[in-house]
Short mmCIF file of C-alpha atoms and ligand atoms in Angstrom, two decimals:
data_model
loop_
_atom_site.label_atom_id
_atom_site.label_comp_id
_atom_site.label_asym_id
_atom_site.label_seq_id
_atom_site.Cartn_x
_atom_site.Cartn_y
_atom_site.Cartn_z
CA MET A 829 0.00 0.00 0.00
CA ASN A 830 1.11 3.55 -0.71
CA PRO A 831 2.55 4.96 2.54
CA LEU A 832 1.53 8.44 1.40
CA ARG A 833 -2.17 7.61 1.51
CA THR A 834 -2.83 8.91 5.04
CA LEU A 835 -0.91 10.35 7.98
CA ALA A 836 -1.37 7.01 9.72
CA THR A 837 0.21 5.02 6.86
CA ALA A 838 3.06 7.53 6.52
CA ARG A 839 3.74 7.52 10.26
CA ALA A 840 3.63 3.71 10.32
CA ALA A 841 6.18 3.45 7.47
CA LEU A 842 8.47 5.88 9.31
CA ASP A 843 8.05 4.18 12.68
CA ARG A 844 8.77 0.73 11.26
CA GLY A 845 11.87 2.09 9.55
CA GLU A 846 10.53 1.21 6.08
CA ALA A 847 11.15 4.76 4.86
CA SER A 848 13.02 7.85 6.01
CA PRO A 849 11.49 11.33 5.73
CA ALA A 850 13.76 11.97 2.72
CA GLU A 851 12.54 8.76 1.09
CA LEU A 852 8.90 9.74 1.61
CA LEU A 853 9.61 13.05 -0.14
CA SER A 854 11.30 11.18 -3.00
CA LEU A 855 8.32 8.86 -3.18
CA ALA A 856 6.00 11.87 -3.46
CA GLU A 857 8.16 13.18 -6.30
CA ALA A 858 8.13 9.80 -8.08
CA ARG A 859 4.36 9.56 -7.74
CA ASN A 860 3.92 13.11 -9.01
CA GLN A 861 6.16 12.45 -12.03
CA GLU A 862 4.19 9.32 -12.82
CA LEU A 863 1.00 11.43 -12.86
CA GLU A 864 2.64 14.07 -15.05
CA ALA A 865 3.78 11.56 -17.65
CA GLY A 866 1.64 10.81 -20.68
CA PRO A 867 -0.75 12.84 -22.82
CA GLU A 868 -3.09 13.84 -19.97
CA PRO A 869 -0.94 15.08 -17.07
CA LEU A 870 -2.68 15.74 -13.76
CA ASN A 871 -0.98 19.17 -13.44
CA ALA A 872 -1.67 19.27 -9.70
CA PHE A 873 1.61 21.00 -8.78
CA LEU A 874 3.06 24.34 -9.86
CA SER A 875 6.35 23.67 -8.09
CA THR A 876 7.88 20.78 -6.15
CA ARG A 877 11.11 20.43 -4.25
CA GLY A 878 12.26 17.49 -6.36
CA SER A 879 13.78 14.34 -4.91
CA GLY A 880 15.72 14.14 -1.68
CA VAL A 881 15.63 16.62 1.12
CA ALA A 882 17.76 18.34 3.66
CA ASP A 883 16.62 16.30 6.63
CA GLU A 884 17.85 18.88 9.10
CA GLU A 885 14.97 21.08 7.89
CA LEU A 886 12.33 18.74 9.30
CA ALA A 887 11.60 18.84 13.01
CA ALA A 888 12.20 15.33 14.32
CA GLU A 889 9.31 15.46 16.76
CA GLY A 890 5.69 16.43 16.33
CA PRO A 891 2.42 15.02 15.02
CA LEU A 892 3.56 15.43 11.39
CA ALA A 893 7.21 14.47 11.84
CA GLY A 894 8.70 13.33 8.55
CA VAL A 895 5.49 13.57 6.52
CA PRO A 896 5.36 15.34 3.13
CA VAL A 897 2.51 17.83 2.75
CA ALA A 898 1.37 20.11 -0.06
CA VAL A 899 0.37 23.77 0.10
CA LYS A 900 -1.95 25.66 -2.24
CA ASP A 901 -0.01 28.20 -4.25
CA ASN A 902 -1.82 31.22 -2.80
CA ILE A 903 -0.21 30.50 0.59
CA CYS A 904 3.23 32.04 1.02
CA THR A 905 6.36 29.91 1.33
CA SER A 906 9.89 31.25 1.22
CA ARG A 907 11.28 28.05 -0.29
CA PHE A 908 8.98 27.94 -3.33
CA PRO A 909 7.51 30.57 -5.64
CA THR A 910 3.99 31.78 -4.76
CA THR A 911 2.04 32.50 -7.96
CA CYS A 912 -1.64 32.26 -6.98
CA GLY A 913 -2.00 30.57 -10.36
CA SER A 914 -1.58 33.99 -11.94
CA ARG A 915 0.81 35.23 -14.60
CA ILE A 916 0.92 38.51 -12.73
CA LEU A 917 2.85 36.82 -9.92
CA ASP A 918 5.16 34.92 -12.22
CA GLY A 919 8.59 34.98 -10.61
CA PHE A 920 7.35 36.18 -7.22
CA ARG A 921 8.85 34.60 -4.14
CA SER A 922 7.62 35.49 -0.68
CA PRO A 923 10.27 36.52 1.84
CA TYR A 924 8.40 34.63 4.59
CA ASP A 925 6.30 31.53 5.31
CA ALA A 926 2.60 31.85 6.09
CA THR A 927 1.81 31.16 9.76
CA ALA A 928 0.01 27.91 8.81
CA VAL A 929 3.09 26.75 6.88
CA ARG A 930 5.41 27.72 9.73
CA ARG A 931 3.25 25.64 12.08
CA LEU A 932 3.22 22.63 9.72
CA LYS A 933 7.01 22.74 9.61
CA ALA A 934 7.29 23.14 13.37
CA ALA A 935 5.14 19.99 13.69
CA GLY A 936 7.70 18.14 11.58
CA ALA A 937 6.07 18.21 8.13
CA GLY A 938 8.14 18.70 4.98
CA VAL A 939 6.49 20.89 2.36
CA PHE A 940 6.72 18.84 -0.84
CA GLY A 941 5.31 21.42 -3.25
CA LYS A 942 2.80 24.10 -4.16
CA THR A 943 -0.49 23.10 -5.74
CA ASN A 944 -2.25 24.50 -8.78
CA LEU A 945 -5.43 26.58 -8.37
CA ASP A 946 -7.84 28.85 -10.17
CA GLU A 947 -6.16 32.24 -10.58
CA PHE A 948 -6.33 34.01 -7.20
CA ALA A 949 -8.69 31.22 -6.08
CA MET A 950 -11.47 32.50 -8.34
CA GLY A 951 -13.24 29.51 -9.80
CA SER A 952 -14.72 26.08 -9.18
CA SER A 953 -12.83 23.91 -11.64
CA THR A 954 -9.14 24.95 -11.59
CA GLU A 955 -9.53 25.71 -15.30
CA ASN A 956 -8.89 29.40 -14.54
CA SER A 957 -5.26 28.73 -13.62
CA GLY A 958 -2.76 30.80 -15.60
CA PHE A 959 -0.62 27.65 -15.76
CA GLY A 960 -3.04 25.12 -17.25
CA ALA A 961 -6.03 23.25 -15.86
CA VAL A 962 -5.78 20.42 -13.32
CA ARG A 963 -7.34 17.13 -14.41
CA HIS A 964 -9.53 14.89 -12.30
CA PRO A 965 -7.51 12.06 -10.73
CA VAL A 966 -10.14 9.43 -11.60
CA ASP A 967 -11.33 10.71 -14.99
CA ARG A 968 -8.81 12.87 -16.84
CA GLY A 969 -11.52 14.33 -19.07
CA ARG A 970 -13.10 16.03 -16.06
CA VAL A 971 -12.23 18.83 -13.65
CA PRO A 972 -11.17 18.20 -10.03
CA GLY A 973 -13.26 21.12 -8.77
CA GLY A 974 -11.75 24.31 -7.49
CA SER A 975 -10.25 26.48 -6.60
CA SER A 976 -8.10 24.14 -4.48
CA GLY A 977 -8.22 21.56 -7.31
CA GLY A 978 -4.49 20.86 -7.21
CA SER A 979 -4.57 20.11 -3.47
CA ALA A 980 -7.62 17.84 -3.79
CA ALA A 981 -6.20 15.98 -6.79
CA ALA A 982 -2.79 15.54 -5.12
CA VAL A 983 -4.36 14.01 -2.01
CA ALA A 984 -6.78 11.80 -3.95
CA ALA A 985 -4.01 10.56 -6.25
CA GLY A 986 -1.79 9.66 -3.29
CA VAL A 987 1.04 12.17 -3.81
CA VAL A 988 0.69 13.56 -0.27
CA PRO A 989 -1.60 12.51 2.59
CA VAL A 990 -2.67 16.06 3.45
CA ALA A 991 -2.67 19.46 1.77
CA LEU A 992 -3.62 23.01 2.64
CA GLY A 993 -6.24 24.77 0.57
CA SER A 994 -8.16 28.00 0.96
CA SER A 995 -11.87 28.72 0.98
CA THR A 996 -13.63 31.96 0.17
CA GLY A 997 -16.89 30.42 -1.04
CA GLY A 998 -16.32 26.67 -1.28
CA SER A 999 -12.85 26.10 -2.63
CA VAL A 1000 -11.94 23.36 -0.16
CA ARG A 1001 -15.24 21.46 0.18
CA GLN A 1002 -16.24 21.49 -3.50
CA PRO A 1003 -12.95 20.05 -4.87
CA ALA A 1004 -12.90 17.60 -1.93
CA SER A 1005 -16.36 16.46 -2.99
CA PHE A 1006 -15.34 16.10 -6.66
CA CYS A 1007 -12.16 14.17 -5.82
CA GLY A 1008 -13.51 11.89 -3.07
CA VAL A 1009 -11.50 13.33 -0.17
CA VAL A 1010 -12.23 15.18 3.08
CA GLY A 1011 -12.21 18.99 3.01
CA VAL A 1012 -12.40 21.16 6.14
CA LYS A 1013 -13.25 24.85 6.16
CA PRO A 1014 -12.64 26.11 9.70
CA THR A 1015 -14.49 28.91 11.47
CA TYR A 1016 -13.44 32.34 10.20
CA GLY A 1017 -10.72 33.45 12.63
CA ARG A 1018 -9.69 29.93 13.63
CA VAL A 1019 -6.59 29.73 11.42
CA SER A 1020 -4.31 32.69 10.78
CA ARG A 1021 -4.60 34.23 7.34
CA TYR A 1022 -1.09 35.67 7.63
CA GLY A 1023 0.59 34.69 4.38
CA LEU A 1024 -2.63 33.66 2.64
CA VAL A 1025 -2.81 35.97 -0.37
CA ALA A 1026 -6.03 37.96 0.05
CA PHE A 1027 -9.00 37.36 -2.27
CA ALA A 1028 -11.99 38.50 -0.15
CA SER A 1029 -10.65 39.16 3.33
CA SER A 1030 -13.94 38.87 5.23
CA LEU A 1031 -14.52 35.37 3.77
CA ASP A 1032 -11.05 33.84 3.23
CA VAL A 1033 -9.91 30.94 5.41
CA ILE A 1034 -7.16 28.35 5.12
CA GLY A 1035 -8.57 24.82 5.00
CA ILE A 1036 -7.39 21.22 4.88
CA LEU A 1037 -7.71 18.37 2.40
CA SER A 1038 -7.02 14.78 3.44
CA ARG A 1039 -8.19 11.20 2.95
CA THR A 1040 -9.63 10.85 6.46
CA VAL A 1041 -11.40 13.05 9.00
CA ALA A 1042 -8.82 12.06 11.63
CA ASP A 1043 -5.99 13.40 9.46
CA ALA A 1044 -7.79 16.69 8.87
CA ALA A 1045 -8.35 16.99 12.64
CA THR A 1046 -4.64 16.42 13.28
CA VAL A 1047 -3.64 19.13 10.81
CA LEU A 1048 -6.27 21.53 12.15
CA GLU A 1049 -4.91 21.17 15.66
CA VAL A 1050 -1.45 22.02 14.29
CA ILE A 1051 -2.37 25.11 12.26
CA ALA A 1052 -5.19 26.59 14.38
CA GLY A 1053 -4.82 29.18 17.12
CA HIS A 1054 -4.05 32.78 17.83
CA ASP A 1055 -1.50 34.63 15.74
CA ARG A 1056 -0.52 38.22 16.37
CA PHE A 1057 0.07 38.75 12.63
CA ASP A 1058 -3.65 38.38 11.80
CA ALA A 1059 -5.94 40.70 13.74
CA THR A 1060 -9.01 38.58 12.85
CA CYS A 1061 -7.45 35.39 14.22
CA GLN A 1062 -8.97 34.69 17.61
CA ASP A 1063 -7.44 33.49 20.82
CA ARG A 1064 -9.53 30.41 21.63
CA PRO A 1065 -8.76 26.86 22.70
CA VAL A 1066 -7.62 24.88 19.66
CA PRO A 1067 -9.84 21.91 18.62
CA ARG A 1068 -8.27 18.68 19.85
CA ALA A 1069 -7.70 16.02 17.21
CA GLY A 1070 -8.44 13.10 19.54
CA ALA A 1071 -11.96 14.36 20.22
CA ALA A 1072 -13.00 13.26 16.72
CA SER A 1073 -13.35 9.63 17.72
CA GLU A 1074 -15.27 10.01 20.99
CA LEU A 1075 -18.72 10.92 19.75
CA ASP A 1076 -21.95 8.86 19.85
CA LEU A 1077 -24.29 9.43 16.89
CA SER A 1078 -27.41 8.55 18.86
CA GLY A 1079 -27.20 11.91 20.61
CA VAL A 1080 -26.92 13.83 17.36
CA THR A 1081 -29.65 15.61 15.39
CA LEU A 1082 -28.87 16.49 11.80
CA GLY A 1083 -30.90 19.11 9.93
CA VAL A 1084 -31.46 18.75 6.19
CA PRO A 1085 -32.46 22.07 4.60
CA GLU A 1086 -35.38 21.56 2.23
CA GLU A 1087 -34.14 24.42 0.02
CA TYR A 1088 -30.95 22.49 -0.74
CA LEU A 1089 -32.79 19.59 -2.31
CA GLY A 1090 -33.95 21.82 -5.16
CA LEU A 1091 -31.43 24.26 -6.61
CA GLY A 1092 -30.35 22.19 -9.61
CA LEU A 1093 -29.52 19.08 -7.58
CA ASP A 1094 -28.48 16.23 -9.89
CA SER A 1095 -30.75 13.19 -9.43
CA GLY A 1096 -27.77 10.86 -8.96
CA VAL A 1097 -26.27 13.07 -6.28
CA ARG A 1098 -29.66 13.18 -4.56
CA GLU A 1099 -29.82 9.37 -4.61
CA VAL A 1100 -26.33 9.06 -3.07
CA PHE A 1101 -27.22 11.69 -0.46
CA GLU A 1102 -30.46 9.92 0.44
CA SER A 1103 -28.77 6.57 0.87
CA ALA A 1104 -26.20 8.25 3.12
CA LEU A 1105 -29.10 9.68 5.15
CA ASP A 1106 -30.54 6.17 5.52
CA GLU A 1107 -27.21 4.86 6.82
CA VAL A 1108 -26.95 7.74 9.26
CA ARG A 1109 -30.49 7.14 10.56
CA ARG A 1110 -29.78 3.43 10.94
CA ALA A 1111 -26.72 4.35 13.02
CA GLY A 1112 -28.98 6.18 15.46
CA ALA A 1113 -28.74 9.83 14.48
CA LYS A 1114 -31.96 11.83 14.28
CA VAL A 1115 -32.60 13.56 10.96
CA ARG A 1116 -34.96 16.53 10.70
CA SER A 1117 -36.03 18.65 7.78
CA VAL A 1118 -35.21 22.32 8.34
CA SER A 1119 -35.67 25.52 6.36
CA LEU A 1120 -33.05 28.09 5.35
CA PRO A 1121 -35.25 30.48 3.34
CA SER A 1122 -32.49 32.91 2.36
CA THR A 1123 -30.50 30.17 0.63
CA PRO A 1124 -31.42 31.23 -2.94
CA ALA A 1125 -29.89 34.66 -2.22
CA ALA A 1126 -26.53 33.21 -1.17
CA ILE A 1127 -24.90 33.09 -4.61
CA PRO A 1128 -25.97 36.62 -5.65
CA CYS A 1129 -24.88 37.92 -2.24
CA TYR A 1130 -21.50 36.20 -2.49
CA TYR A 1131 -20.94 37.51 -6.02
CA VAL A 1132 -21.34 41.08 -4.82
CA ILE A 1133 -19.26 40.86 -1.64
CA ALA A 1134 -16.41 38.65 -2.88
CA PRO A 1135 -15.70 40.67 -6.06
CA ALA A 1136 -16.00 43.96 -4.13
CA GLU A 1137 -13.30 42.86 -1.70
CA ALA A 1138 -11.25 41.32 -4.51
CA SER A 1139 -11.27 44.51 -6.57
CA SER A 1140 -9.72 46.30 -3.62
CA ASN A 1141 -7.27 43.53 -2.67
CA LEU A 1142 -6.04 43.08 -6.22
CA ALA A 1143 -5.25 46.79 -6.67
CA ARG A 1144 -1.75 46.09 -5.33
CA TYR A 1145 -0.71 44.15 -8.45
CA ASP A 1146 0.42 47.17 -10.42
CA GLY A 1147 3.57 45.97 -12.16
CA ALA A 1148 5.71 48.02 -9.79
CA ARG A 1149 5.89 45.70 -6.83
CA TYR A 1150 5.27 41.99 -7.34
CA GLY A 1151 6.02 39.60 -10.18
CA TYR A 1152 5.14 40.53 -13.75
CA ARG A 1153 5.81 43.92 -15.39
CA THR A 1154 5.00 44.76 -19.00
CA ALA A 1155 7.90 45.29 -21.40
CA ALA A 1156 8.94 48.89 -22.22
CA PRO A 1157 6.00 50.89 -20.87
CA ASP A 1158 5.60 54.52 -22.07
CA ARG A 1159 4.50 56.16 -18.86
CA LEU A 1160 3.53 55.11 -15.35
CA LEU A 1161 -0.18 54.73 -16.13
CA ASP A 1162 0.68 52.74 -19.22
CA MET A 1163 2.77 50.41 -17.07
CA TYR A 1164 -0.11 49.86 -14.65
CA GLU A 1165 -2.61 49.27 -17.41
CA ARG A 1166 -0.52 46.95 -19.53
CA SER A 1167 0.93 45.00 -16.60
CA ARG A 1168 -2.58 44.35 -15.27
CA GLY A 1169 -4.09 43.80 -18.71
CA GLU A 1170 -1.45 41.24 -19.62
CA GLY A 1171 -0.99 39.68 -16.18
CA PHE A 1172 -4.57 38.97 -15.10
CA GLY A 1173 -6.76 36.32 -16.72
CA GLN A 1174 -10.35 36.73 -17.88
CA GLU A 1175 -12.17 35.62 -14.74
CA VAL A 1176 -10.04 37.84 -12.50
CA LYS A 1177 -10.74 40.82 -14.77
CA ARG A 1178 -14.45 40.01 -14.65
CA ARG A 1179 -14.36 40.03 -10.82
CA ILE A 1180 -12.39 43.29 -10.65
CA MET A 1181 -14.91 45.00 -12.95
CA LEU A 1182 -17.88 43.56 -11.07
CA GLY A 1183 -16.37 44.56 -7.72
CA THR A 1184 -15.46 48.07 -8.83
CA TYR A 1185 -18.97 48.50 -10.22
CA VAL A 1186 -20.80 47.46 -7.04
CA LEU A 1187 -18.60 49.75 -4.96
CA SER A 1188 -18.95 52.78 -7.20
CA ALA A 1189 -20.87 55.88 -6.17
CA GLY A 1190 -24.60 55.42 -6.67
CA TYR A 1191 -24.43 51.62 -6.78
CA TYR A 1192 -22.80 51.08 -3.41
CA GLU A 1193 -26.11 51.29 -1.52
CA ALA A 1194 -28.04 49.34 -4.14
CA TYR A 1195 -25.62 46.42 -4.31
CA TYR A 1196 -22.90 46.35 -1.70
CA LEU A 1197 -24.90 47.46 1.34
CA ARG A 1198 -27.84 45.35 0.21
CA ALA A 1199 -25.59 42.32 -0.03
CA HIS A 1200 -24.49 42.94 3.54
CA GLU A 1201 -28.09 42.84 4.71
CA VAL A 1202 -28.58 39.55 2.88
CA ARG A 1203 -25.39 38.21 4.43
CA LEU A 1204 -26.80 38.93 7.89
CA ALA A 1205 -30.10 37.24 6.97
CA ILE A 1206 -28.21 34.13 5.86
CA ALA A 1207 -26.25 34.05 9.13
CA ARG A 1208 -29.47 34.52 11.15
CA ASP A 1209 -31.19 31.66 9.28
CA LEU A 1210 -28.35 29.36 10.25
CA GLU A 1211 -28.31 30.56 13.87
CA ARG A 1212 -32.04 29.94 14.17
CA VAL A 1213 -31.71 26.37 12.91
CA PHE A 1214 -28.89 25.65 15.36
CA ALA A 1215 -30.94 27.22 18.18
CA GLU A 1216 -33.79 24.83 17.32
CA GLY A 1217 -31.69 21.90 18.49
CA ILE A 1218 -29.90 20.97 15.28
CA ASP A 1219 -26.31 19.89 15.96
CA ALA A 1220 -25.20 19.99 12.35
CA ILE A 1221 -26.73 20.80 9.00
CA PHE A 1222 -26.20 17.99 6.51
CA THR A 1223 -26.39 18.62 2.76
CA PRO A 1224 -24.87 17.49 -0.51
CA THR A 1225 -21.63 19.47 -0.98
CA SER A 1226 -22.17 20.26 -4.64
CA PRO A 1227 -25.24 19.87 -6.87
CA THR A 1228 -23.32 17.74 -9.40
CA PRO A 1229 -20.37 15.36 -9.51
CA ALA A 1230 -17.20 16.45 -11.34
CA PHE A 1231 -18.12 17.97 -14.70
CA ARG A 1232 -16.22 17.76 -17.98
CA ILE A 1233 -13.31 20.04 -18.77
CA GLY A 1234 -14.70 22.98 -20.75
CA GLU A 1235 -18.33 22.18 -19.90
CA LYS A 1236 -19.03 25.32 -17.86
CA LEU A 1237 -16.40 27.70 -19.19
CA ALA A 1238 -18.70 29.53 -21.58
CA ASP A 1239 -21.21 30.44 -18.89
CA PRO A 1240 -19.75 31.96 -15.71
CA TYR A 1241 -23.11 31.83 -13.93
CA GLU A 1242 -23.27 28.04 -14.39
CA MET A 1243 -19.80 27.82 -12.87
CA TYR A 1244 -20.83 30.03 -9.94
CA LEU A 1245 -23.69 27.64 -9.12
CA ALA A 1246 -21.18 24.89 -8.32
CA ASP A 1247 -20.88 26.64 -4.91
CA VAL A 1248 -24.57 27.05 -4.21
CA TYR A 1249 -24.38 24.81 -1.11
CA THR A 1250 -21.03 26.00 0.20
CA VAL A 1251 -21.02 29.82 0.14
CA SER A 1252 -23.42 30.24 3.09
CA ALA A 1253 -20.86 28.85 5.57
CA ASN A 1254 -18.31 31.40 4.34
CA LEU A 1255 -20.80 34.25 4.46
CA ALA A 1256 -21.75 33.30 8.04
CA GLY A 1257 -18.18 32.42 9.06
CA ILE A 1258 -19.18 29.00 10.44
CA PRO A 1259 -17.13 25.79 10.12
CA ALA A 1260 -18.04 23.17 7.54
CA VAL A 1261 -16.63 19.92 6.21
CA SER A 1262 -17.17 17.78 3.14
CA ILE A 1263 -16.73 14.02 3.40
CA PRO A 1264 -17.10 11.49 0.60
CA ILE A 1265 -20.47 9.72 0.89
CA GLY A 1266 -20.59 7.57 -2.24
CA ASN A 1267 -19.80 7.31 -5.92
CA LEU A 1268 -21.80 7.78 -9.07
CA GLY A 1269 -20.14 5.28 -11.32
CA ARG A 1270 -16.50 6.19 -10.69
CA LEU A 1271 -17.22 9.79 -9.72
CA PRO A 1272 -17.13 10.69 -6.01
CA VAL A 1273 -19.99 12.53 -4.30
CA GLY A 1274 -19.51 14.55 -1.13
CA GLY A 1275 -21.77 15.39 1.81
CA GLN A 1276 -21.39 18.60 3.79
CA LEU A 1277 -21.77 19.22 7.52
CA MET A 1278 -22.09 22.78 8.84
CA CYS A 1279 -21.89 23.60 12.56
CA PRO A 1280 -22.08 26.70 14.77
CA HIS A 1281 -19.04 28.97 15.14
CA TRP A 1282 -16.05 27.35 16.90
CA GLU A 1283 -17.62 23.87 17.01
CA GLU A 1284 -14.99 22.15 14.86
CA GLU A 1285 -14.35 19.54 17.52
CA ARG A 1286 -17.97 18.38 17.53
CA MET A 1287 -18.29 18.79 13.76
CA LEU A 1288 -15.28 16.58 13.09
CA GLY A 1289 -16.57 14.11 15.69
CA ILE A 1290 -19.83 13.81 13.75
CA ALA A 1291 -17.96 13.65 10.43
CA HIS A 1292 -15.77 10.88 11.80
CA ARG A 1293 -18.77 8.78 12.81
CA LEU A 1294 -20.45 9.40 9.44
CA GLU A 1295 -17.26 8.29 7.75
CA ASP A 1296 -17.47 5.04 9.76
CA VAL A 1297 -21.09 4.26 9.03
CA ILE A 1298 -20.89 5.18 5.35
CA GLY A 1299 -17.70 3.15 4.75
CA TYR A 1300 -16.78 5.00 1.58
CA VAL A 1301 -14.46 3.30 -0.90
CA HIS A 1302 -12.53 5.64 -3.19
CA PRO A 1303 -12.66 4.64 -6.87
CA LEU A 1304 -8.85 4.66 -7.00
CA ASP A 1305 -8.73 2.20 -4.07
CA SER A 1306 -11.48 -0.16 -5.13
CA ALA A 1307 -10.82 -3.31 -7.09
CA GLU A 1308 -13.93 -2.79 -9.22
CA PRO A 1309 -13.38 -2.63 -12.99
CA ALA A 1310 -12.84 0.90 -14.29
CA THR A 1311 -15.75 2.46 -16.12
CA ASP A 1312 -16.33 6.12 -16.83
CA ASP A 1313 -20.05 5.83 -16.46
CA ALA A 1314 -21.07 8.95 -14.59
CA GLU A 1315 -24.67 7.76 -14.64
CA GLY A 1316 -23.82 4.50 -12.83
CA ARG A 1317 -25.42 3.33 -9.59
CA PRO A 1318 -24.39 4.84 -6.30
CA ASN A 1319 -22.28 2.57 -4.14
CA ALA A 1320 -22.58 4.37 -0.81
CA GLY A 1321 -22.49 1.93 2.05
CA VAL A 1322 -20.08 -0.55 0.54
CA ALA A 1323 -17.75 -1.28 3.41
CA GLY A 1324 -14.09 -1.00 2.58
CA GLU A 1325 -10.67 -1.39 4.06
CA GLU A 1326 -9.80 1.24 6.67
CA ALA A 1327 -6.52 3.07 6.46
N1 LIG B 835 -15.87 29.24 -6.62
C1 LIG B 835 -15.98 30.41 -5.79
C2 LIG B 835 -15.42 31.60 -6.53
O1 LIG B 835 -15.11 31.45 -7.65
C3 LIG B 835 -15.27 30.19 -4.49
C4 LIG B 835 -13.80 30.28 -4.61
C5 LIG B 835 -13.08 30.10 -3.31
O2 LIG B 835 -13.63 29.62 -2.32
N2 LIG B 835 -11.85 30.55 -3.31
O3 LIG B 835 -15.29 32.66 -6.02
#
């Protein structure tokens, strides 16, 4: 078995002396090269450290000692370039490590490489990368989701057991769902954003992708906690990883929002979700239907607030300071215009224009302030449901399984709808997690849990028990014959080997 599948398998290989930390990093490189070979490369990484490693760099002790990890390329690292998947940051190298990266290293992890993403994390398919799309690890004709598509694909394909991603509207959970892995979006303020390149600062959080809930909990415990370099990062007790295995489902009430079962939900995804619900009920959890009436406003609200903040955050890429500068500009303004015109891709330009428009005089009240009211209504809806005795809201993570490369590129609104179930947690700032709950043919389907602010420990406890009762088998791990039939029967509930 691949020792890079989970933290547990990697730690076991190290403890038994079957591999050294340097050998695990070389193994990650070999696996990555294998996936890059051939006519349809995965393209999950924008940079890797190559084979071998200076062992003295890795802390010998700690929960991640000797384990290779990957980091989304909008999170700063001094050892690797940080491009945000954008030509405008081509050649940029951060002088410092993000706090989350510093903590991973202090816990003994070795950063293996930086993962591909939609440019500045704007997208749901990783097709918006300035350095080529990422392919789906199971079906190379499809997208891995986005914007943390490189991190999700790298974990699913077994290059690294865990990876950091970032979420502004769904960029950890949605690719996790498409790739059949776990994706955790912590409470806003739980993990320092210091060194996470800003997209929409009131929504952005660093998240985690892994094969198992236990691994995500371990990484969360490492990276969470107060940091004086991020004023929004709160000083609260860090969620303990061990707590994830102590929970009893019979004391848990899950709420299923009726609004989520419309909204363009694919019939196959619905079927997988409903069989997961049956399993969960059989295991003793109570399931109640709940209502989140402001749900249909979540996407429009997000697409006012996120672009507004982005248009301001992205003003700093002017050709003077970071990365790319146009050749032979005439005057200063010409340099700004051409550097930005040439450096940014289409989707980023669309967001900057949208954001500048909704913030402009006369429209500010009509759009931006309005969106803030809607954001509050969405948060209040969620609070009310939790106050009614719901421990966690359980939904499909995305309305569809992984779609085909190119399928949604012509229609940005179609692409935006990929996050219809995930943006509310970002708008409200609450924690959420996606876990794999079944497959449609060979395509993974994810289920999402959302919990009240700061309840990651309980949320991951519930996710861990769901993982047990659902017994998901990843298509890349199962011995079943390969078919690309996206319309196949769901196989939720097929018990499989545990890592
Ligand atoms: N897909 C959403 C967007 O394009 C969310 C992205 C994210 O969470 N970074 O904005």
